[in-house]
Amino acid sequence: PGCERGGYFTLFRDGPVMRVMGDGPYGNAPAGLQYDLATGTWSSWAIPSSYPDISSHMRHAEDGRRIYYVKEGASCETAPSLVIFDRQTGTWTTDTSTPPAGLIARGAAAWVGGELVVWSGDCGTGPSTTGGRYQPPAP
């Protein structure tokens, strides 16, 4: 009870808890929610005020400290933006530089070594064979 979510949401592990946040037309989103892995209980979570709008096609990967979200542009094919959550400071930032060619918000995302790799995706015309790599600046 109390963990219902619908529409668009994302979750990530933050120390001993799983944090859930979301958006969309269903349930009680975008309120924050967390699950304590040790006690097996749900409770609310105060999402930082600079929380970005989560869309249905937002993918993410993490480097241990930061979580990199690839947020869709005006359409699937347009350049996405990169929204970054820093666990240590509890803040959100947006990388305003031009994202590398090939990044599609609907693709699969993974953190590999020192970079975010996004590959494939489907903009309604079938799977893409493109991909892109993003190397963030040092925090």
Short mmCIF file of C-alpha atoms in Angstrom, two decimals:
data_model
loop_
_atom_site.label_atom_id
_atom_site.label_comp_id
_atom_site.label_asym_id
_atom_site.label_seq_id
_atom_site.Cartn_x
_atom_site.Cartn_y
_atom_site.Cartn_z
CA PRO A 1 0.00 0.00 0.00
CA GLY A 2 1.13 3.53 -0.81
CA CYS A 3 3.52 2.52 -3.57
CA GLU A 4 1.12 2.90 -6.49
CA ARG A 5 2.52 4.61 -9.56
CA GLY A 6 1.26 4.97 -13.06
CA GLY A 7 2.23 6.82 -16.18
CA TYR A 8 5.91 7.65 -16.32
CA PHE A 9 8.35 7.02 -13.52
CA THR A 10 11.97 6.26 -12.81
CA LEU A 11 13.76 4.68 -9.90
CA PHE A 12 17.31 4.39 -8.67
CA ARG A 13 19.19 3.08 -5.67
CA ASP A 14 20.48 5.70 -3.26
CA GLY A 15 22.37 4.03 -0.42
CA PRO A 16 20.00 1.82 1.58
CA VAL A 17 16.84 2.92 -0.27
CA MET A 18 15.28 2.74 -3.72
CA ARG A 19 13.96 6.15 -4.74
CA VAL A 20 10.99 6.45 -7.07
CA MET A 21 9.81 9.59 -8.82
CA GLY A 22 7.47 10.05 -11.66
CA ASP A 23 5.13 12.01 -13.78
CA GLY A 24 2.19 11.25 -15.97
CA PRO A 25 -1.55 11.14 -15.88
CA TYR A 26 -2.06 8.22 -13.49
CA GLY A 27 -1.78 7.48 -9.79
CA ASN A 28 -0.40 10.00 -7.33
CA ALA A 29 2.80 10.89 -9.20
CA PRO A 30 4.98 13.03 -9.25
CA ALA A 31 5.34 12.71 -5.48
CA GLY A 32 8.57 11.07 -4.38
CA LEU A 33 8.52 7.64 -2.87
CA GLN A 34 11.25 5.49 -1.35
CA TYR A 35 11.56 1.85 -0.39
CA ASP A 36 13.82 0.95 2.51
CA LEU A 37 15.63 -2.23 1.51
CA ALA A 38 16.45 -3.20 5.12
CA THR A 39 12.96 -2.80 6.60
CA GLY A 40 10.87 -3.51 3.49
CA THR A 41 8.77 -0.37 4.02
CA TRP A 42 7.59 2.46 1.77
CA SER A 43 7.64 6.14 2.73
CA SER A 44 7.52 9.52 1.01
CA TRP A 45 10.63 11.23 -0.33
CA ALA A 46 11.05 14.98 -0.80
CA ILE A 47 12.23 15.32 -4.38
CA PRO A 48 14.77 18.18 -4.78
CA SER A 49 13.10 21.36 -6.03
CA SER A 50 15.03 21.41 -9.30
CA TYR A 51 13.49 18.05 -10.29
CA PRO A 52 13.12 17.82 -14.07
CA ASP A 53 9.97 16.73 -15.82
CA ILE A 54 10.28 12.97 -16.37
CA SER A 55 8.91 11.78 -19.68
CA SER A 56 7.88 8.34 -20.80
CA HIS A 57 10.98 7.96 -22.92
CA MET A 58 13.67 9.17 -20.53
CA ARG A 59 16.54 6.73 -20.01
CA HIS A 60 19.29 6.88 -17.43
CA ALA A 61 22.60 5.43 -16.32
CA GLU A 62 24.75 6.18 -13.31
CA ASP A 63 28.41 6.47 -12.42
CA GLY A 64 28.05 5.83 -8.67
CA ARG A 65 27.76 9.48 -7.71
CA ARG A 66 25.67 10.99 -10.50
CA ILE A 67 22.69 9.77 -12.49
CA TYR A 68 22.57 10.90 -16.12
CA TYR A 69 19.11 11.15 -17.67
CA VAL A 70 18.76 11.45 -21.44
CA LYS A 71 15.65 13.57 -21.88
CA GLU A 72 13.81 13.62 -25.19
CA GLY A 73 13.79 16.85 -27.18
CA ALA A 74 10.75 18.24 -28.99
CA SER A 75 10.44 14.87 -30.73
CA CYS A 76 12.22 11.54 -30.64
CA GLU A 77 14.54 12.48 -33.47
CA THR A 78 15.60 15.88 -32.09
CA ALA A 79 18.64 16.32 -29.88
CA PRO A 80 17.94 15.31 -26.31
CA SER A 81 19.15 17.14 -23.24
CA LEU A 82 21.14 15.58 -20.43
CA VAL A 83 19.80 16.08 -16.92
CA ILE A 84 22.12 15.06 -14.07
CA PHE A 85 21.26 14.22 -10.46
CA ASP A 86 24.18 14.45 -8.02
CA ARG A 87 23.58 12.15 -5.04
CA GLN A 88 26.15 13.88 -2.82
CA THR A 89 24.60 17.33 -3.15
CA GLY A 90 20.99 16.27 -3.85
CA THR A 91 20.86 18.68 -6.80
CA TRP A 92 19.81 18.53 -10.45
CA THR A 93 21.65 20.22 -13.30
CA THR A 94 21.19 20.26 -17.05
CA ASP A 95 24.16 19.98 -19.36
CA THR A 96 23.53 22.79 -21.83
CA SER A 97 26.25 21.76 -24.27
CA THR A 98 25.23 20.21 -27.56
CA PRO A 99 24.73 16.49 -26.98
CA PRO A 100 26.73 14.12 -29.17
CA ALA A 101 25.16 12.96 -32.41
CA GLY A 102 23.37 9.64 -32.17
CA LEU A 103 21.89 10.05 -28.69
CA ILE A 104 18.20 9.12 -28.72
CA ALA A 105 16.21 9.41 -25.50
CA ARG A 106 14.36 6.20 -26.33
CA GLY A 107 17.55 4.15 -26.64
CA ALA A 108 19.17 1.82 -24.15
CA ALA A 109 21.53 3.64 -21.77
CA ALA A 110 24.52 2.31 -19.83
CA TRP A 111 27.47 3.74 -17.93
CA VAL A 112 30.67 2.25 -19.35
CA GLY A 113 34.01 3.25 -17.91
CA GLY A 114 33.92 7.05 -17.89
CA GLU A 115 31.09 7.70 -20.31
CA LEU A 116 27.38 7.34 -20.95
CA VAL A 117 26.60 5.16 -23.95
CA VAL A 118 23.15 5.27 -25.56
CA TRP A 119 22.33 2.91 -28.41
CA SER A 120 19.40 2.17 -30.67
CA GLY A 121 15.91 3.32 -29.75
CA ASP A 122 12.63 3.40 -31.62
CA CYS A 123 11.06 6.62 -32.85
CA GLY A 124 8.05 4.83 -34.30
CA THR A 125 9.76 3.62 -37.47
CA GLY A 126 11.46 0.57 -35.98
CA PRO A 127 14.69 0.15 -34.06
CA SER A 128 17.49 2.56 -34.85
CA THR A 129 21.05 1.47 -35.52
CA THR A 130 22.57 4.71 -34.23
CA GLY A 131 24.14 5.46 -30.92
CA GLY A 132 26.16 8.07 -29.12
CA ARG A 133 28.67 8.52 -26.31
CA TYR A 134 28.69 11.31 -23.73
CA GLN A 135 31.74 12.08 -21.63
CA PRO A 136 30.75 14.42 -18.79
CA PRO A 137 32.96 17.13 -17.36
CA ALA A 138 34.51 16.42 -13.96
CA PRO A 139 32.20 17.34 -11.06
#
